[in-house]
Coordinates of C-alpha atoms in Angstrom, one line a residue:
X26 CA 0.0 0.1 -0.1
X27 CA 1.3 3.5 -1.0
X28 CA 2.0 6.0 2.0
X29 CA 1.2 9.6 1.2
X30 CA 2.4 12.8 3.1
X31 CA 0.2 16.0 2.9
X32 CA 1.6 18.8 0.8
X33 CA -0.5 22.0 0.5
X34 CA -1.6 22.8 -3.3
X35 CA 0.3 26.1 -3.1
X36 CA 3.8 24.3 -2.4
X37 CA 2.9 21.7 -5.2
X38 CA 2.6 24.6 -7.4
X39 CA 6.0 26.1 -6.4
X40 CA 7.7 22.9 -6.8
X41 CA 6.0 22.4 -10.4
X42 CA 7.1 25.6 -11.6
X43 CA 10.7 24.5 -11.8
X44 CA 9.9 21.0 -13.4
X45 CA 7.2 19.2 -15.4
X46 CA 5.1 16.7 -13.4
X47 CA 2.5 16.1 -16.0
X48 CA 0.6 19.4 -14.8
X49 CA -1.2 17.2 -12.0
X50 CA -2.2 19.2 -9.1
X51 CA -3.2 17.4 -5.8
X52 CA -2.9 17.9 -2.2
X53 CA -0.6 14.7 -2.0
X54 CA 2.4 13.4 -3.3
X55 CA 3.0 9.3 -3.4
X56 CA 5.7 8.5 -1.0
X57 CA 7.4 6.5 -3.7
X58 CA 7.8 9.8 -5.8
X59 CA 9.1 11.7 -3.2
X60 CA 12.6 13.3 -4.4
X61 CA 15.5 10.8 -3.7
X62 CA 18.4 12.4 -5.5
X63 CA 20.3 15.8 -5.4
X64 CA 18.8 17.1 -8.7
X65 CA 15.1 16.3 -7.6
X66 CA 15.4 17.2 -3.9
X67 CA 17.3 20.5 -4.6
X68 CA 14.3 21.7 -6.8
X69 CA 12.4 21.6 -3.4
X70 CA 14.9 24.3 -2.0
X71 CA 14.4 26.7 -4.9
X72 CA 11.6 28.9 -3.7
X73 CA 13.5 29.7 -0.6
X74 CA 16.1 31.8 -2.5
X75 CA 13.5 33.7 -4.5
X76 CA 13.2 36.8 -2.1
X77 CA 16.9 37.5 -2.7
X78 CA 16.2 38.3 -6.2
X79 CA 14.6 41.6 -5.1
X80 CA 17.5 42.6 -2.7
X81 CA 18.9 45.4 -4.8
X82 CA 15.7 47.0 -5.8
X83 CA 12.1 46.5 -4.6
X84 CA 12.9 44.8 -1.3
X85 CA 14.8 48.2 0.0
X86 CA 17.5 46.1 1.7
X87 CA 20.2 47.4 -0.4
X88 CA 19.0 51.1 -0.1
X89 CA 18.8 50.6 3.7
X90 CA 22.5 49.4 4.0
X91 CA 23.9 52.1 1.7
X92 CA 21.9 55.1 1.4
X93 CA 21.8 55.3 5.2
X94 CA 25.6 55.3 5.4
X95 CA 28.5 58.0 4.7
X96 CA 29.5 56.2 1.4
X97 CA 26.9 57.1 -1.0
X98 CA 24.0 59.5 -1.5
X99 CA 21.1 60.1 -3.9
X100 CA 20.9 64.0 -4.3
X101 CA 17.7 65.8 -5.4
X102 CA 18.8 66.9 -8.8
X103 CA 16.0 69.9 -9.3
X104 CA 13.0 67.9 -10.4
X105 CA 14.6 64.4 -10.5
X106 CA 15.2 62.2 -7.7
X107 CA 13.2 63.8 -4.9
X108 CA 10.5 61.3 -4.9
X109 CA 8.8 62.5 -2.1
X110 CA 11.8 62.9 0.1
X111 CA 12.3 58.9 0.4
X112 CA 16.0 58.8 -0.2
X113 CA 16.8 62.0 1.8
X114 CA 15.1 60.6 5.0
X115 CA 17.3 57.5 4.5
X116 CA 20.7 59.5 4.2
X117 CA 19.5 61.7 7.0
X118 CA 18.3 59.2 9.4
X119 CA 15.0 60.6 9.7
X120 CA 13.0 57.6 8.2
X121 CA 9.6 56.4 10.0
X122 CA 7.8 53.3 9.6
X123 CA 6.0 54.1 6.1
X124 CA 9.2 55.0 4.4
X125 CA 9.2 52.9 1.4
X126 CA 12.6 50.8 1.7
X127 CA 12.2 50.4 5.4
X128 CA 8.6 48.9 5.0
X129 CA 9.6 46.7 1.9
X130 CA 12.3 44.8 3.8
X131 CA 10.1 43.4 6.2
X132 CA 7.9 41.4 3.8
X133 CA 10.7 40.0 1.8
X134 CA 12.6 38.5 4.7
X135 CA 9.5 37.1 6.0
X136 CA 8.5 35.7 2.6
X137 CA 11.8 33.8 2.8
X138 CA 11.0 32.4 6.3
X139 CA 7.6 31.3 5.4
X140 CA 9.0 29.2 2.2
X141 CA 11.6 27.7 4.5
X142 CA 8.9 26.7 7.1
X143 CA 6.9 25.4 4.7
X144 CA 9.5 23.2 3.0
X145 CA 11.1 22.1 6.3
X146 CA 7.9 20.6 7.4
X147 CA 7.6 18.6 4.0
X148 CA 11.2 17.3 4.6
X149 CA 11.3 17.2 8.5
X150 CA 11.1 13.7 9.8
X151 CA 9.9 15.0 13.2
X152 CA 6.8 16.2 11.4
X153 CA 6.4 13.2 9.1
X154 CA 8.0 10.3 10.7
X155 CA 6.9 7.9 8.0
X156 CA 9.7 9.5 5.5
X157 CA 13.2 8.3 6.1
X158 CA 15.4 10.9 4.8
X159 CA 17.9 10.2 2.1
X160 CA 21.2 11.9 2.2
X161 CA 20.1 14.3 -0.3
X162 CA 17.0 15.1 1.7
X163 CA 19.1 15.5 4.9
X164 CA 21.3 17.9 3.1
X165 CA 18.2 20.0 1.6
X166 CA 16.7 20.0 5.0
X167 CA 20.0 21.7 6.3
X168 CA 20.1 24.2 3.5
X169 CA 16.5 25.4 4.3
X170 CA 17.3 25.7 8.0
X171 CA 20.4 27.7 7.1
X172 CA 18.3 29.9 4.8
X173 CA 15.6 30.5 7.5
X174 CA 18.5 31.7 9.7
X175 CA 19.8 34.0 7.1
X176 CA 16.5 35.8 6.7
X177 CA 16.4 35.9 10.5
X178 CA 19.9 37.5 10.7
X179 CA 18.6 40.2 8.4
X180 CA 15.7 40.8 10.3
X181 CA 17.5 41.3 13.6
X182 CA 20.3 43.2 11.9
X183 CA 17.7 45.6 10.7
X184 CA 14.7 45.6 13.0
X185 CA 15.9 44.2 16.2
X186 CA 13.4 42.4 18.2
X187 CA 11.0 40.2 15.7
X188 CA 8.6 37.3 15.7
X189 CA 10.5 34.2 15.6
X190 CA 8.2 31.6 13.7
X191 CA 9.5 28.2 12.8
X192 CA 6.2 26.6 11.9
X193 CA 4.1 26.7 8.7
X194 CA 1.0 24.8 9.3
X195 CA 0.7 25.6 13.0
X196 CA 2.1 29.4 12.7
X197 CA 0.3 31.9 14.9
X198 CA -1.5 34.5 13.0
X199 CA -0.4 37.3 15.3
X200 CA 2.9 36.2 17.0
X201 CA 4.6 38.3 19.4
X202 CA 8.1 39.8 19.1
X203 CA 10.9 37.7 20.3
X204 CA 13.9 39.5 22.0
X205 CA 16.7 40.0 19.3
X206 CA 19.3 38.0 21.4
X207 CA 16.9 35.1 21.6
X208 CA 16.7 35.0 17.9
X209 CA 20.3 35.3 17.6
X210 CA 20.9 32.2 19.9
X211 CA 18.3 30.1 18.3
X212 CA 19.7 30.8 14.6
X213 CA 23.3 30.3 15.6
X214 CA 22.4 27.0 17.2
X215 CA 20.3 25.8 14.0
X216 CA 23.2 26.8 11.7
X217 CA 25.8 25.0 13.7
X218 CA 23.7 21.8 13.9
X219 CA 22.9 21.9 10.2
X220 CA 26.8 22.3 8.7
X221 CA 27.7 18.8 9.2
X222 CA 25.0 17.7 6.8
X223 CA 26.3 20.0 4.0
X224 CA 28.6 18.4 1.5
X225 CA 31.8 20.0 0.2
X226 CA 30.1 22.0 -2.5
X227 CA 31.6 25.1 -3.9
X228 CA 28.2 26.4 -5.1
X229 CA 28.0 30.0 -5.1
X230 CA 24.3 30.5 -5.5
X231 CA 22.9 27.9 -2.9
X232 CA 23.8 27.1 0.8
X233 CA 27.2 25.5 1.3
X234 CA 29.6 25.3 4.0
X235 CA 31.4 28.5 3.0
X236 CA 28.0 30.5 2.9
X237 CA 27.1 28.7 6.3
X238 CA 30.3 29.6 8.1
X239 CA 30.5 33.0 6.6
X240 CA 26.8 33.8 8.1
X241 CA 28.2 32.4 11.4
X242 CA 31.2 34.6 11.3
X243 CA 28.9 37.7 10.6
X244 CA 26.7 36.9 13.5
X245 CA 29.4 36.4 15.9
X246 CA 31.2 39.4 14.6
X247 CA 28.1 41.6 15.4
X248 CA 27.1 39.5 18.5
X249 CA 27.8 42.4 20.8
X250 CA 25.3 44.6 18.8
X251 CA 22.8 41.9 18.8
X252 CA 23.1 40.4 22.3
X253 CA 25.2 42.7 24.3
X254 CA 28.0 40.3 24.6
X255 CA 31.0 40.0 22.2
X256 CA 32.0 36.8 20.6
X257 CA 35.4 37.7 18.6
X258 CA 37.0 34.2 19.4
X259 CA 34.2 32.6 17.8
X260 CA 34.0 35.1 15.0
X261 CA 37.7 34.4 14.3
X262 CA 37.1 30.8 14.3
X263 CA 34.2 31.0 11.8
X264 CA 36.5 32.9 9.4
X265 CA 39.2 30.3 9.9
X266 CA 36.6 27.7 8.9
X267 CA 35.8 29.5 5.8
X268 CA 39.6 30.2 5.1
X269 CA 40.2 26.6 5.2
X270 CA 37.7 25.6 2.4
X271 CA 39.9 26.7 -0.5
X272 CA 38.6 30.2 -1.8
X273 CA 41.2 32.3 -3.3
X274 CA 41.6 36.1 -3.4
X275 CA 41.5 37.3 -7.0
X276 CA 44.6 39.0 -8.2
X277 CA 42.6 42.0 -9.7
X278 CA 40.5 43.9 -7.2
X279 CA 37.7 44.2 -10.1
X280 CA 37.6 40.4 -10.8
X281 CA 34.9 39.4 -8.5
X282 CA 32.6 42.0 -10.2
X283 CA 32.9 41.3 -13.8
X284 CA 29.8 40.4 -15.9
X285 CA 30.9 36.9 -16.0
X286 CA 31.8 36.4 -12.3
X287 CA 29.8 33.2 -11.7
X288 CA 33.1 31.4 -11.4
X289 CA 35.0 33.9 -9.4
X290 CA 37.4 32.0 -6.8
X291 CA 36.7 35.0 -4.4
X292 CA 32.9 34.9 -4.2
X293 CA 31.3 32.5 -1.8
X294 CA 27.3 33.2 -1.9
X295 CA 26.0 35.2 -4.6
X296 CA 22.5 36.3 -6.2
X297 CA 22.9 34.9 -9.7
X298 CA 21.4 37.7 -11.8
X299 CA 20.7 37.6 -15.4
X300 CA 19.8 40.6 -17.7
X301 CA 16.7 38.5 -19.3
X302 CA 16.0 35.7 -17.0
X303 CA 16.8 36.7 -13.4
X304 CA 16.4 40.5 -13.5
X305 CA 16.8 42.9 -10.6
X306 CA 20.3 44.2 -10.7
X307 CA 19.8 47.8 -12.0
X308 CA 22.0 49.9 -9.8
X309 CA 23.9 51.0 -12.8
X310 CA 20.8 52.7 -14.0
X311 CA 20.5 54.5 -10.9
X312 CA 23.9 56.2 -10.9
X313 CA 25.1 56.6 -14.5
X314 CA 24.2 59.8 -16.1
X315 CA 21.3 60.2 -18.9
X316 CA 24.0 60.1 -21.6
X317 CA 26.3 57.6 -20.3
X318 CA 24.4 55.1 -22.5
X319 CA 26.8 56.4 -25.2
X320 CA 29.7 55.1 -23.0
X321 CA 28.6 51.6 -22.8
X322 CA 26.5 51.1 -26.0
X323 CA 23.4 50.8 -24.0
X324 CA 20.1 50.0 -25.2
X325 CA 18.4 52.1 -22.6
X326 CA 19.2 55.5 -21.0
X327 CA 20.2 55.6 -17.5
X328 CA 18.5 57.6 -14.8
X329 CA 21.5 60.1 -13.2
X330 CA 20.7 59.7 -9.4
X331 CA 23.1 58.0 -7.2
X332 CA 26.7 58.9 -6.5
X333 CA 29.7 58.4 -4.1
X334 CA 30.0 61.0 -1.5
X335 CA 33.0 63.2 -1.8
X336 CA 34.3 62.5 1.5
X337 CA 34.2 58.8 0.8
X338 CA 35.7 59.2 -2.6
X339 CA 38.6 60.8 -1.2
X340 CA 39.4 58.2 1.2
X341 CA 41.0 56.2 -1.8
X342 CA 44.7 57.2 -2.4
X343 CA 45.4 58.3 -5.8
X344 CA 47.3 55.1 -6.5
X345 CA 44.6 52.8 -5.1
X346 CA 43.7 50.8 -8.3
X347 CA 40.0 50.6 -6.7
X348 CA 39.6 54.2 -7.2
X349 CA 39.9 54.2 -11.1
X350 CA 38.1 50.7 -11.1
X351 CA 35.2 51.9 -9.2
X352 CA 34.3 55.3 -10.1
X353 CA 33.6 57.5 -13.1
X354 CA 34.9 61.0 -12.8
X355 CA 36.2 63.8 -15.3
X356 CA 35.3 64.0 -19.1
X357 CA 33.0 61.2 -20.3
X358 CA 33.5 59.7 -23.5
X359 CA 31.7 57.5 -26.0
X360 CA 32.5 54.0 -26.7
X361 CA 34.5 55.2 -29.6
X362 CA 36.3 57.8 -27.8
X363 CA 34.6 60.9 -28.5
X364 CA 33.7 63.5 -25.8
X365 CA 30.1 63.3 -24.5
X366 CA 28.1 66.6 -24.3
X367 CA 25.6 66.8 -21.8
X368 CA 22.3 67.1 -23.9
X369 CA 20.6 69.6 -21.8
X370 CA 23.3 71.6 -20.3
X371 CA 25.0 71.9 -23.7
X372 CA 28.4 71.5 -22.4
X373 CA 30.9 68.6 -21.9
X374 CA 29.7 65.8 -19.7
X375 CA 32.3 66.1 -16.7
X376 CA 31.7 64.2 -13.5
X377 CA 33.0 66.3 -10.6
X378 CA 33.3 64.3 -7.2
X379 CA 32.1 67.4 -5.4
X380 CA 28.3 67.6 -4.8
X381 CA 27.3 71.1 -3.7
X382 CA 24.0 70.2 -1.7
X383 CA 21.9 67.4 -0.9
X384 CA 18.9 69.1 -2.5
X385 CA 20.0 71.2 -5.7
X386 CA 17.0 73.4 -6.7
X387 CA 16.9 75.7 -9.8
X388 CA 19.2 78.0 -8.3
X389 CA 22.0 75.7 -9.1
X390 CA 23.7 75.4 -12.6
X391 CA 22.6 72.7 -15.0
X392 CA 26.2 71.3 -14.6
X393 CA 25.9 71.1 -10.9
X394 CA 22.5 69.5 -10.9
X395 CA 23.2 66.9 -13.6
X396 CA 27.1 66.3 -13.3
X397 CA 28.0 66.5 -9.7
X398 CA 29.3 63.3 -7.9
X399 CA 31.5 60.6 -8.8
X400 CA 29.4 57.8 -10.4
X401 CA 29.8 54.0 -9.8
X402 CA 31.0 51.3 -12.0
X403 CA 32.4 48.8 -9.7
X404 CA 30.2 46.1 -10.9
X405 CA 31.3 45.9 -14.7
X406 CA 28.9 47.6 -17.2
X407 CA 29.6 45.8 -20.3
X408 CA 29.1 47.3 -23.8
X409 CA 25.6 46.7 -25.0
X410 CA 24.3 46.5 -21.2
X411 CA 20.4 46.4 -20.8
X412 CA 18.4 47.8 -17.9
X413 CA 19.3 44.7 -15.8
X414 CA 23.1 43.4 -15.3
X415 CA 24.1 39.8 -15.6
X416 CA 27.0 40.2 -12.8
X417 CA 26.1 38.0 -9.8
X418 CA 25.9 40.2 -6.6
X419 CA 28.0 38.8 -3.7
X420 CA 26.5 38.5 -0.4
X421 CA 29.7 37.0 0.9
X422 CA 33.2 37.0 -0.5
X423 CA 36.5 36.1 0.7
X424 CA 38.0 39.6 1.0
X425 CA 35.1 40.5 3.6
X426 CA 36.0 37.2 5.5
X427 CA 39.6 38.2 5.5
X428 CA 38.8 41.7 6.8
X429 CA 36.4 40.2 9.4
X430 CA 39.3 38.1 10.7
X431 CA 41.5 40.7 10.9
X432 CA 39.0 42.7 12.9
X433 CA 38.1 39.8 15.3
X434 CA 42.0 39.5 15.9
X435 CA 42.6 43.1 16.6
X436 CA 39.8 43.3 19.0
X437 CA 41.3 40.4 20.9
X438 CA 44.7 42.5 21.0
X439 CA 46.1 40.3 18.2
X440 CA 48.0 41.4 14.9
X441 CA 45.9 41.1 12.1
X442 CA 48.2 42.6 9.3
X443 CA 48.3 39.2 7.5
X444 CA 44.7 39.4 6.7
X445 CA 44.2 43.0 5.5
X446 CA 47.7 43.6 3.9
X447 CA 46.9 41.1 0.9
X448 CA 43.8 43.1 0.1
X449 CA 45.9 46.4 0.2
X450 CA 48.7 44.9 -1.8
X451 CA 46.2 43.8 -4.6
X452 CA 45.0 47.4 -4.7
X453 CA 48.4 48.7 -5.1
X454 CA 48.6 50.2 -1.3
X455 CA 51.8 49.9 0.9
X456 CA 51.3 47.2 3.8
X457 CA 50.1 48.5 7.3
X458 CA 52.1 47.9 10.4
X459 CA 49.9 46.8 13.5
X460 CA 46.5 47.8 11.7
X461 CA 44.1 49.3 14.2
X462 CA 40.5 49.2 14.3
X463 CA 40.3 52.6 12.5
X464 CA 42.5 51.3 9.9
X465 CA 40.4 48.1 9.3
X466 CA 37.2 50.2 9.2
X467 CA 38.5 52.3 6.5
X468 CA 39.8 49.4 4.6
X469 CA 36.2 47.9 4.8
X470 CA 34.8 51.2 3.5
X471 CA 37.1 51.0 0.4
X472 CA 37.1 47.4 -0.4
X473 CA 33.4 46.5 0.4
X474 CA 32.0 49.9 -0.9
X475 CA 28.6 49.3 -2.8
X476 CA 28.2 45.8 -1.4
X477 CA 25.6 46.7 1.4
X478 CA 28.1 46.2 4.3
X479 CA 28.5 50.0 5.4
X480 CA 25.4 50.4 7.7
X481 CA 26.3 47.3 9.6
X482 CA 30.0 48.2 10.0
X483 CA 29.4 51.7 11.1
X484 CA 27.1 50.4 13.8
X485 CA 29.5 47.7 15.0
X486 CA 32.3 50.5 15.2
X487 CA 30.0 53.0 17.0
X488 CA 30.0 55.4 14.1
X489 CA 26.7 55.2 12.5
X490 CA 25.0 58.1 14.5
X491 CA 28.0 60.4 13.8
X492 CA 27.5 63.7 11.8
X493 CA 28.6 63.6 8.1
X494 CA 28.1 65.7 4.9
X495 CA 24.6 67.0 4.8
X496 CA 23.5 64.6 7.8
X497 CA 23.5 65.7 11.4
X498 CA 24.2 63.3 14.4
X499 CA 21.4 61.1 14.9
X500 CA 20.0 59.2 17.9
X501 CA 21.3 55.6 18.7
X502 CA 17.6 54.5 18.2
X503 CA 18.4 54.8 14.6
X504 CA 20.5 51.8 14.6
X505 CA 17.5 49.4 13.7
X506 CA 14.6 50.4 11.7
X507 CA 11.0 50.5 12.9
X508 CA 8.6 47.8 12.0
X509 CA 6.5 48.9 9.0
X510 CA 3.3 50.4 9.8
X511 CA 1.5 48.0 7.5
X512 CA 2.8 44.9 9.5
X513 CA 1.7 46.7 12.7
X514 CA -1.8 47.0 11.3
X515 CA -2.0 43.4 10.6
X516 CA -0.7 42.4 13.9
X517 CA -1.1 44.6 16.7
X518 CA 1.2 42.8 18.9
X519 CA 4.1 44.2 16.9
X520 CA 3.6 47.5 18.3
X521 CA 4.2 46.3 21.9

């Protein structure tokens, strides 16, 4: 007699979206059809990665990590980029729980958790004791638990206390918040328990041991922020576990960010964007000038918005290879070498790192409004680029782990030079001798720019609430974002 396990119709639809199962939709799957190999079982995990596709755009996550920091800004350019002040409130730390980016993150993170909970209940033998998991099933159960922990890491990092829900079928409709430290302890334990079930895969687009250890390293490095108790030794040990896996620092500081970076030896866990089939990477559209399409033979015109702050641009020494590699400054040229003229100003298109004001109204010159601020090209913009790029976006990469290792060591009064200096040498800079925490934060700012680490780094180093250009000092309460009003309206317990 066949044995069955129950699966919701929506869950089955998610699974069949990735493969053909004769278009048969039921609420049960015969036990003898349960996935038994890596290829089949891996399909079950696919939905849990889906919310990450929106990380650089509609989810608001990237905006909340970068626009709130001292390294980039979205100035109002007369009639462009005011957008009701939604960029300005992020930069000046005056957001509220209705601010678009703040409100969007919450739902994306919990979408990932709901998917993980749903699929864990399919695979979990505690819930379905009749199923004897295959090795592939056990591995994918571990991946699901680690991805659930990843989304909870993002939640406590951005919102502090949040509901900790690990059930799909029996989930409370209006759960209470769980203290940040308790969520931290739970997800750390779950990651540590799950790692042994992972194989030695070097996959960059799914959970691997490298991804899991990197996630643990991030949690331990920020443990003092999340729990009040530092865990520098554990942070260093987690970094060592990543370093032992065989990742390699690229010789070119731009190599991890080229269009075809899917095989980079340095990238550990990435979002696999594609200009046609997995869209969502459009940051180049937000930073390039309207006429920069002529430089890159783009089929679309960019939107002329985001720029690096002048103070951050100036942290790069002139001989730093990353300075020319990351930024566009000076006279701009077509792909064939002809000077570009700004179509409205009627003058040469020259990017000036100096931005005269956060809000530039009609009293400013067309050149100031349209050309101020160095623009970003850190991720390669290939000739013929479209509105979305095909570069994979690294969530974790080796250079980050090395800088984290250096920081954890210095915080224990050790010398971390062996881990920061290879990154500096690659950029063409001289070695540091007895690097300090300030040295490490500055190097993290230069190396990890545009990769959504700056907010977290500034918080950990106690500098997030300092004043900087066009932004006054802010209250320490701004180290977390408020729970969105729409979520509180659905669950009043979140207001407590």
